[in-house]
């Protein structure tokens, strides 16, 4: 099997030693080429070239969720199909939501061991993905989440801090979320975003709108966070929204999200947040988020600027993953 390893050496937990150990281990089983990213979007370009070349069977992403997202968008630049190489992931970021949602260890060395085991036993699974479509830019695939409004604004603030030299940590996200909450006083009382669902009345006034392709939505350290606990790689998309963010109501919803859980071993159904200002939909194939004025937009934790209208589609069995 011929493979391409795409390495983001700037990822939070990716060290030269980790990279060298991974390369040595993979070369024992694969005909491996290695490429390090040099600019934003480079991982996408490398994966697209590997797919168009037609001689690569597997692309391995070593980095965080942003690197994985770029690789996925490169692999699917011409859409899903049998000729698209398989994807494998070795987590190297600060959170690694996609890898952990697949059940991979969060440690890159342990994840490499799991990858080698999966390759030896020819273990793979098809997964569904989300696709976001907005005017003026190419469609964007996402692996675990997208958002328009408050959460994307938090992502944008974190990216500003990272450009200023701050290290990406869970504490940084929490701090910027609190600051964003207090600077968006008017919007959190009357949200600018509407949810349009085919055949249903529009849901107006969303302050927060989170689209999930799987669960959990993110992690705080080792703790999973479940706004849409039914979301799955095997279904279409889930939408979670809040129409008003008062101090008491927001605190209540945060507690519910932190106490929510995914599928349990005893077969009990997952329990998610609820309340008068909570909006929740499960397994939706097509929908659109529309903002009265341009609002922050993000996919897989990557801030893509402000948008007024974004349409979403769930695409089942879009990609094969070694896991």
mmCIF file of C-alpha atoms in Angstrom:
data_model
loop_
_atom_site.group_PDB
_atom_site.id
_atom_site.type_symbol
_atom_site.label_atom_id
_atom_site.label_comp_id
_atom_site.label_asym_id
_atom_site.label_seq_id
_atom_site.Cartn_x
_atom_site.Cartn_y
_atom_site.Cartn_z
ATOM 1 C CA UNK A 1 0.000 0.000 0.000
ATOM 2 C CA UNK A 2 1.358 3.408 -0.980
ATOM 3 C CA UNK A 3 0.694 6.180 1.533
ATOM 4 C CA UNK A 4 1.262 9.902 1.944
ATOM 5 C CA UNK A 5 1.914 11.285 5.420
ATOM 6 C CA UNK A 6 0.916 14.951 5.702
ATOM 7 C CA UNK A 7 2.620 16.561 8.707
ATOM 8 C CA UNK A 8 1.723 19.885 10.284
ATOM 9 C CA UNK A 9 4.880 20.535 12.314
ATOM 10 C CA UNK A 10 3.254 23.615 13.869
ATOM 11 C CA UNK A 11 0.430 21.611 15.457
ATOM 12 C CA UNK A 12 0.233 21.988 19.227
ATOM 13 C CA UNK A 13 1.506 18.566 20.312
ATOM 14 C CA UNK A 14 3.423 17.536 17.192
ATOM 15 C CA UNK A 15 7.167 17.277 17.883
ATOM 16 C CA UNK A 16 10.013 16.217 15.638
ATOM 17 C CA UNK A 17 10.480 13.120 17.736
ATOM 18 C CA UNK A 18 6.815 12.146 17.360
ATOM 19 C CA UNK A 19 7.054 12.642 13.617
ATOM 20 C CA UNK A 20 10.223 10.521 13.348
ATOM 21 C CA UNK A 21 8.742 7.681 15.412
ATOM 22 C CA UNK A 22 5.599 7.709 13.282
ATOM 23 C CA UNK A 23 7.521 7.730 10.000
ATOM 24 C CA UNK A 24 9.730 4.830 11.118
ATOM 25 C CA UNK A 25 6.727 2.805 12.256
ATOM 26 C CA UNK A 26 4.661 3.405 9.122
ATOM 27 C CA UNK A 27 7.554 2.659 6.772
ATOM 28 C CA UNK A 28 7.704 -0.847 8.195
ATOM 29 C CA UNK A 29 4.272 -1.544 6.660
ATOM 30 C CA UNK A 30 3.816 1.034 3.903
ATOM 31 C CA UNK A 31 5.519 2.584 0.925
ATOM 32 C CA UNK A 32 5.499 6.042 2.493
ATOM 33 C CA UNK A 33 6.032 9.544 1.186
ATOM 34 C CA UNK A 34 6.216 12.396 3.701
ATOM 35 C CA UNK A 35 5.249 16.038 3.156
ATOM 36 C CA UNK A 36 5.280 18.874 5.695
ATOM 37 C CA UNK A 37 2.808 21.722 5.321
ATOM 38 C CA UNK A 38 4.278 25.111 4.498
ATOM 39 C CA UNK A 39 1.226 27.380 4.435
ATOM 40 C CA UNK A 40 -2.465 27.485 5.299
ATOM 41 C CA UNK A 41 -4.288 25.237 2.844
ATOM 42 C CA UNK A 42 -1.160 23.251 1.944
ATOM 43 C CA UNK A 43 -2.529 20.020 3.470
ATOM 44 C CA UNK A 44 -5.582 20.382 1.215
ATOM 45 C CA UNK A 45 -3.379 20.880 -1.843
ATOM 46 C CA UNK A 46 -1.216 17.868 -0.988
ATOM 47 C CA UNK A 47 -4.231 15.589 -0.484
ATOM 48 C CA UNK A 48 -5.876 16.813 -3.708
ATOM 49 C CA UNK A 49 -2.685 16.161 -5.695
ATOM 50 C CA UNK A 50 -2.399 12.675 -4.175
ATOM 51 C CA UNK A 51 -5.987 11.927 -5.155
ATOM 52 C CA UNK A 52 -5.599 13.249 -8.703
ATOM 53 C CA UNK A 53 -2.319 11.357 -9.125
ATOM 54 C CA UNK A 54 -4.207 8.096 -8.591
ATOM 55 C CA UNK A 55 -1.290 6.117 -7.137
ATOM 56 C CA UNK A 56 -1.835 6.799 -3.429
ATOM 57 C CA UNK A 57 -4.028 4.383 -1.468
ATOM 58 C CA UNK A 58 -3.913 6.143 1.907
ATOM 59 C CA UNK A 59 -3.382 9.674 3.214
ATOM 60 C CA UNK A 60 -2.356 9.990 6.875
ATOM 61 C CA UNK A 61 -2.888 13.351 8.583
ATOM 62 C CA UNK A 62 -0.553 14.156 11.493
ATOM 63 C CA UNK A 63 -1.872 17.321 13.138
ATOM 64 C CA UNK A 64 -4.938 18.834 14.708
ATOM 65 C CA UNK A 65 -8.507 19.140 13.493
ATOM 66 C CA UNK A 66 -7.569 21.935 11.099
ATOM 67 C CA UNK A 67 -5.036 19.722 9.338
ATOM 68 C CA UNK A 68 -7.560 16.883 9.133
ATOM 69 C CA UNK A 69 -10.167 19.236 7.659
ATOM 70 C CA UNK A 70 -7.757 20.425 4.977
ATOM 71 C CA UNK A 71 -6.807 16.844 4.071
ATOM 72 C CA UNK A 72 -10.473 15.827 3.841
ATOM 73 C CA UNK A 73 -11.251 18.779 1.573
ATOM 74 C CA UNK A 74 -8.317 17.811 -0.639
ATOM 75 C CA UNK A 75 -9.402 14.178 -0.827
ATOM 76 C CA UNK A 76 -12.954 15.207 -1.747
ATOM 77 C CA UNK A 77 -12.071 18.088 -4.060
ATOM 78 C CA UNK A 78 -13.912 16.230 -6.843
ATOM 79 C CA UNK A 79 -16.466 14.585 -4.575
ATOM 80 C CA UNK A 80 -16.720 11.133 -2.988
ATOM 81 C CA UNK A 81 -15.950 8.009 -4.999
ATOM 82 C CA UNK A 82 -14.268 4.621 -5.002
ATOM 83 C CA UNK A 83 -11.011 6.103 -6.271
ATOM 84 C CA UNK A 84 -10.639 8.476 -3.308
ATOM 85 C CA UNK A 85 -7.775 7.311 -1.053
ATOM 86 C CA UNK A 86 -8.562 6.193 2.469
ATOM 87 C CA UNK A 87 -7.921 8.558 5.375
ATOM 88 C CA UNK A 88 -6.029 7.875 8.588
ATOM 89 C CA UNK A 89 -5.445 10.297 11.444
ATOM 90 C CA UNK A 90 -2.753 10.658 14.092
ATOM 91 C CA UNK A 91 -3.777 13.405 16.562
ATOM 92 C CA UNK A 92 -1.310 16.243 16.983
ATOM 93 C CA UNK A 93 -3.470 19.200 18.006
ATOM 94 C CA UNK A 94 -4.755 20.545 21.306
ATOM 95 C CA UNK A 95 -8.219 18.940 21.178
ATOM 96 C CA UNK A 96 -8.344 16.395 18.289
ATOM 97 C CA UNK A 97 -12.139 16.078 18.272
ATOM 98 C CA UNK A 98 -12.364 14.074 15.044
ATOM 99 C CA UNK A 99 -9.749 11.487 16.035
ATOM 100 C CA UNK A 100 -11.246 11.036 19.495
ATOM 101 C CA UNK A 101 -14.780 10.772 18.096
ATOM 102 C CA UNK A 102 -13.468 7.858 16.009
ATOM 103 C CA UNK A 103 -12.290 6.206 19.225
ATOM 104 C CA UNK A 104 -8.569 6.794 18.663
ATOM 105 C CA UNK A 105 -6.210 7.437 21.594
ATOM 106 C CA UNK A 106 -5.393 11.111 22.084
ATOM 107 C CA UNK A 107 -1.673 10.327 22.425
ATOM 108 C CA UNK A 108 0.020 10.335 18.987
ATOM 109 C CA UNK A 109 2.300 7.365 19.752
ATOM 110 C CA UNK A 110 -0.608 5.253 21.018
ATOM 111 C CA UNK A 111 -2.693 6.356 18.037
ATOM 112 C CA UNK A 112 0.110 5.227 15.716
ATOM 113 C CA UNK A 113 0.003 1.796 17.330
ATOM 114 C CA UNK A 114 -3.772 1.685 16.812
ATOM 115 C CA UNK A 115 -3.323 2.706 13.165
ATOM 116 C CA UNK A 116 -0.765 -0.037 12.525
ATOM 117 C CA UNK A 117 -3.091 -2.587 14.123
ATOM 118 C CA UNK A 118 -5.973 -1.402 11.931
ATOM 119 C CA UNK A 119 -3.808 -1.616 8.806
ATOM 120 C CA UNK A 120 -2.635 -5.109 9.687
ATOM 121 C CA UNK A 121 -6.211 -6.313 10.185
ATOM 122 C CA UNK A 122 -7.597 -4.265 7.273
ATOM 123 C CA UNK A 123 -10.012 -2.382 9.537
ATOM 124 C CA UNK A 124 -11.820 0.565 8.009
ATOM 125 C CA UNK A 125 -15.218 2.216 8.191
ATOM 126 C CA UNK A 126 -17.198 4.564 5.960
ATOM 127 C CA UNK A 127 -18.208 7.819 7.633
ATOM 128 C CA UNK A 128 -20.652 10.567 6.787
ATOM 129 C CA UNK A 129 -19.508 14.172 6.501
ATOM 130 C CA UNK A 130 -21.097 17.584 6.389
ATOM 131 C CA UNK A 131 -20.804 20.027 3.505
ATOM 132 C CA UNK A 132 -21.249 23.781 3.862
ATOM 133 C CA UNK A 133 -22.157 25.878 0.821
ATOM 134 C CA UNK A 134 -22.075 29.658 0.711
ATOM 135 C CA UNK A 135 -21.907 32.235 -2.068
ATOM 136 C CA UNK A 136 -18.553 33.335 -3.364
ATOM 137 C CA UNK A 137 -16.358 30.539 -1.923
ATOM 138 C CA UNK A 138 -15.900 26.836 -2.711
ATOM 139 C CA UNK A 139 -17.986 24.283 -0.818
ATOM 140 C CA UNK A 140 -16.346 23.242 2.428
ATOM 141 C CA UNK A 141 -16.482 19.722 3.879
ATOM 142 C CA UNK A 142 -16.391 19.328 7.659
ATOM 143 C CA UNK A 143 -15.793 16.296 9.819
ATOM 144 C CA UNK A 144 -17.402 17.151 13.154
ATOM 145 C CA UNK A 145 -18.845 20.665 13.418
ATOM 146 C CA UNK A 146 -19.744 23.972 11.812
ATOM 147 C CA UNK A 147 -21.383 27.083 13.193
ATOM 148 C CA UNK A 148 -22.732 30.512 12.349
ATOM 149 C CA UNK A 149 -22.911 33.157 15.061
ATOM 150 C CA UNK A 150 -21.704 33.060 18.642
ATOM 151 C CA UNK A 151 -19.526 29.931 18.657
ATOM 152 C CA UNK A 152 -17.829 30.968 15.416
ATOM 153 C CA UNK A 153 -17.170 34.367 16.989
ATOM 154 C CA UNK A 154 -15.352 32.627 19.832
ATOM 155 C CA UNK A 155 -13.266 30.663 17.316
ATOM 156 C CA UNK A 156 -12.360 33.916 15.589
ATOM 157 C CA UNK A 157 -11.235 35.479 18.870
ATOM 158 C CA UNK A 158 -9.084 32.450 19.661
ATOM 159 C CA UNK A 159 -7.448 32.620 16.230
ATOM 160 C CA UNK A 160 -6.618 36.287 16.858
ATOM 161 C CA UNK A 161 -4.949 35.302 20.133
ATOM 162 C CA UNK A 162 -2.998 32.525 18.405
ATOM 163 C CA UNK A 163 -1.751 34.952 15.749
ATOM 164 C CA UNK A 164 -0.561 37.152 18.617
ATOM 165 C CA UNK A 165 1.527 34.235 19.908
ATOM 166 C CA UNK A 166 -0.821 32.618 22.435
ATOM 167 C CA UNK A 167 -0.795 28.824 22.659
ATOM 168 C CA UNK A 168 -4.069 27.059 21.876
ATOM 169 C CA UNK A 169 -5.424 25.628 25.129
ATOM 170 C CA UNK A 170 -8.824 24.769 26.540
ATOM 171 C CA UNK A 171 -8.404 27.629 29.028
ATOM 172 C CA UNK A 172 -7.936 30.064 26.134
ATOM 173 C CA UNK A 173 -11.220 28.937 24.534
ATOM 174 C CA UNK A 174 -13.116 29.265 27.824
ATOM 175 C CA UNK A 175 -11.662 32.721 28.510
ATOM 176 C CA UNK A 176 -12.488 34.013 25.015
ATOM 177 C CA UNK A 177 -16.005 32.535 25.221
ATOM 178 C CA UNK A 178 -16.644 34.479 28.439
ATOM 179 C CA UNK A 179 -15.273 37.682 26.939
ATOM 180 C CA UNK A 180 -17.333 37.223 23.795
ATOM 181 C CA UNK A 181 -20.462 36.673 25.869
ATOM 182 C CA UNK A 182 -20.072 40.001 27.648
ATOM 183 C CA UNK A 183 -19.222 41.939 24.462
ATOM 184 C CA UNK A 184 -22.287 40.635 22.563
ATOM 185 C CA UNK A 185 -24.897 41.994 24.965
ATOM 186 C CA UNK A 186 -27.490 43.004 22.345
ATOM 187 C CA UNK A 187 -27.159 39.968 20.086
ATOM 188 C CA UNK A 188 -27.494 37.454 22.887
ATOM 189 C CA UNK A 189 -30.965 38.815 23.684
ATOM 190 C CA UNK A 190 -32.182 38.792 20.071
ATOM 191 C CA UNK A 191 -30.185 36.531 17.785
ATOM 192 C CA UNK A 192 -29.705 37.470 14.120
ATOM 193 C CA UNK A 193 -29.679 33.915 12.692
ATOM 194 C CA UNK A 194 -32.666 31.950 11.336
ATOM 195 C CA UNK A 195 -32.801 28.223 10.676
ATOM 196 C CA UNK A 196 -34.593 27.256 7.450
ATOM 197 C CA UNK A 197 -35.676 23.615 7.152
ATOM 198 C CA UNK A 198 -37.352 22.171 4.021
ATOM 199 C CA UNK A 199 -41.099 21.832 4.526
ATOM 200 C CA UNK A 200 -41.099 23.527 7.943
ATOM 201 C CA UNK A 201 -41.481 27.032 9.295
ATOM 202 C CA UNK A 202 -38.244 28.944 9.789
ATOM 203 C CA UNK A 203 -36.866 29.181 13.325
ATOM 204 C CA UNK A 204 -35.768 32.811 13.867
ATOM 205 C CA UNK A 205 -33.723 34.545 16.525
ATOM 206 C CA UNK A 206 -30.815 32.141 17.029
ATOM 207 C CA UNK A 207 -27.909 33.620 18.971
ATOM 208 C CA UNK A 208 -25.965 30.368 18.830
ATOM 209 C CA UNK A 209 -26.201 27.761 16.058
ATOM 210 C CA UNK A 210 -24.042 24.638 16.149
ATOM 211 C CA UNK A 211 -24.103 22.021 13.393
ATOM 212 C CA UNK A 212 -22.794 18.597 14.431
ATOM 213 C CA UNK A 213 -21.716 15.696 12.237
ATOM 214 C CA UNK A 214 -20.823 13.518 15.235
ATOM 215 C CA UNK A 215 -20.714 13.607 18.999
ATOM 216 C CA UNK A 216 -19.180 14.838 21.160
ATOM 217 C CA UNK A 217 -19.037 18.365 19.804
ATOM 218 C CA UNK A 218 -15.759 19.122 21.580
ATOM 219 C CA UNK A 219 -13.746 18.261 24.684
ATOM 220 C CA UNK A 220 -12.753 20.233 27.767
ATOM 221 C CA UNK A 221 -9.611 18.336 28.641
ATOM 222 C CA UNK A 222 -10.744 14.735 28.929
ATOM 223 C CA UNK A 223 -14.414 15.678 29.341
ATOM 224 C CA UNK A 224 -16.648 15.332 26.266
ATOM 225 C CA UNK A 225 -19.232 18.042 25.578
ATOM 226 C CA UNK A 226 -22.576 16.955 24.062
ATOM 227 C CA UNK A 227 -24.969 19.648 22.766
ATOM 228 C CA UNK A 228 -26.237 17.083 20.194
ATOM 229 C CA UNK A 229 -25.603 13.649 21.735
ATOM 230 C CA UNK A 230 -27.482 11.774 18.992
ATOM 231 C CA UNK A 231 -25.195 13.076 16.235
ATOM 232 C CA UNK A 232 -23.262 10.316 14.497
ATOM 233 C CA UNK A 233 -20.962 9.554 11.558
ATOM 234 C CA UNK A 234 -23.724 7.162 10.446
ATOM 235 C CA UNK A 235 -26.549 9.748 10.238
ATOM 236 C CA UNK A 236 -27.024 13.136 8.620
ATOM 237 C CA UNK A 237 -26.495 16.405 10.513
ATOM 238 C CA UNK A 238 -27.756 17.652 13.882
ATOM 239 C CA UNK A 239 -28.494 21.276 14.730
ATOM 240 C CA UNK A 240 -28.398 22.834 18.198
ATOM 241 C CA UNK A 241 -29.366 26.444 18.812
ATOM 242 C CA UNK A 242 -30.157 28.949 21.534
ATOM 243 C CA UNK A 243 -32.569 31.825 20.912
ATOM 244 C CA UNK A 244 -31.696 33.860 24.000
ATOM 245 C CA UNK A 245 -28.583 33.918 26.193
ATOM 246 C CA UNK A 246 -29.516 35.327 29.583
ATOM 247 C CA UNK A 247 -27.067 34.751 32.417
ATOM 248 C CA UNK A 248 -29.317 32.269 34.250
ATOM 249 C CA UNK A 249 -30.553 30.480 31.136
ATOM 250 C CA UNK A 250 -27.085 30.196 29.623
ATOM 251 C CA UNK A 251 -25.649 28.803 32.867
ATOM 252 C CA UNK A 252 -28.465 26.240 32.982
ATOM 253 C CA UNK A 253 -27.872 25.167 29.379
ATOM 254 C CA UNK A 254 -24.104 24.886 29.932
ATOM 255 C CA UNK A 255 -24.721 22.638 32.928
ATOM 256 C CA UNK A 256 -27.036 20.475 30.820
ATOM 257 C CA UNK A 257 -24.485 20.232 28.007
ATOM 258 C CA UNK A 258 -21.747 19.204 30.421
ATOM 259 C CA UNK A 259 -24.019 16.610 32.007
ATOM 260 C CA UNK A 260 -25.264 15.251 28.679
ATOM 261 C CA UNK A 261 -23.891 11.962 27.506
ATOM 262 C CA UNK A 262 -23.568 9.897 24.368
ATOM 263 C CA UNK A 263 -24.816 6.345 23.859
ATOM 264 C CA UNK A 264 -24.495 4.307 27.057
ATOM 265 C CA UNK A 265 -23.501 0.673 27.466
ATOM 266 C CA UNK A 266 -26.916 -0.271 28.874
ATOM 267 C CA UNK A 267 -28.745 0.944 25.772
ATOM 268 C CA UNK A 268 -30.290 4.021 27.410
ATOM 269 C CA UNK A 269 -30.909 6.795 24.860
ATOM 270 C CA UNK A 270 -28.564 9.812 24.940
ATOM 271 C CA UNK A 271 -29.906 12.809 26.836
ATOM 272 C CA UNK A 272 -29.269 16.335 25.585
ATOM 273 C CA UNK A 273 -30.050 19.864 26.781
ATOM 274 C CA UNK A 274 -33.608 21.218 26.707
ATOM 275 C CA UNK A 275 -35.487 24.388 27.612
ATOM 276 C CA UNK A 276 -37.643 27.201 26.298
ATOM 277 C CA UNK A 277 -34.785 28.869 24.423
ATOM 278 C CA UNK A 278 -33.165 25.642 23.166
ATOM 279 C CA UNK A 279 -33.623 24.479 19.552
ATOM 280 C CA UNK A 280 -32.589 20.955 18.586
ATOM 281 C CA UNK A 281 -32.959 18.838 15.433
ATOM 282 C CA UNK A 282 -31.527 15.390 14.724
ATOM 283 C CA UNK A 283 -30.537 13.649 11.476
ATOM 284 C CA UNK A 284 -31.350 16.468 9.017
ATOM 285 C CA UNK A 285 -30.019 16.169 5.464
ATOM 286 C CA UNK A 286 -30.553 19.709 4.145
ATOM 287 C CA UNK A 287 -31.024 23.075 5.888
ATOM 288 C CA UNK A 288 -29.838 26.683 5.749
ATOM 289 C CA UNK A 289 -28.705 29.210 8.332
ATOM 290 C CA UNK A 290 -29.463 32.825 7.390
ATOM 291 C CA UNK A 291 -28.205 35.881 9.267
ATOM 292 C CA UNK A 292 -29.774 39.352 9.147
ATOM 293 C CA UNK A 293 -26.252 40.721 8.930
ATOM 294 C CA UNK A 294 -22.924 38.966 8.202
ATOM 295 C CA UNK A 295 -22.046 36.719 11.152
ATOM 296 C CA UNK A 296 -18.903 34.734 12.034
ATOM 297 C CA UNK A 297 -18.719 31.321 10.336
ATOM 298 C CA UNK A 298 -16.546 28.339 11.236
ATOM 299 C CA UNK A 299 -16.016 24.725 10.206
ATOM 300 C CA UNK A 300 -14.074 22.228 12.341
ATOM 301 C CA UNK A 301 -12.756 25.078 14.469
ATOM 302 C CA UNK A 302 -11.457 27.072 11.484
ATOM 303 C CA UNK A 303 -12.813 30.624 11.266
ATOM 304 C CA UNK A 304 -13.777 31.440 7.655
ATOM 305 C CA UNK A 305 -14.904 35.034 8.047
ATOM 306 C CA UNK A 306 -18.426 36.472 8.120
ATOM 307 C CA UNK A 307 -21.314 35.058 6.096
ATOM 308 C CA UNK A 308 -24.992 35.958 5.672
ATOM 309 C CA UNK A 309 -26.248 32.626 4.344
ATOM 310 C CA UNK A 310 -24.830 29.101 4.607
ATOM 311 C CA UNK A 311 -26.547 25.942 3.356
ATOM 312 C CA UNK A 312 -25.647 22.559 4.834
ATOM 313 C CA UNK A 313 -25.935 19.011 3.536
ATOM 314 C CA UNK A 314 -25.227 15.715 5.245
ATOM 315 C CA UNK A 315 -23.452 13.218 2.963
ATOM 316 C CA UNK A 316 -23.467 9.649 4.209
ATOM 317 C CA UNK A 317 -20.564 7.260 3.535
ATOM 318 C CA UNK A 318 -18.550 10.114 2.049
ATOM 319 C CA UNK A 319 -15.120 8.805 3.039
ATOM 320 C CA UNK A 320 -13.401 5.608 4.188
ATOM 321 C CA UNK A 321 -11.287 5.870 7.332
ATOM 322 C CA UNK A 322 -8.720 3.425 8.710
ATOM 323 C CA UNK A 323 -9.664 2.914 12.337
#
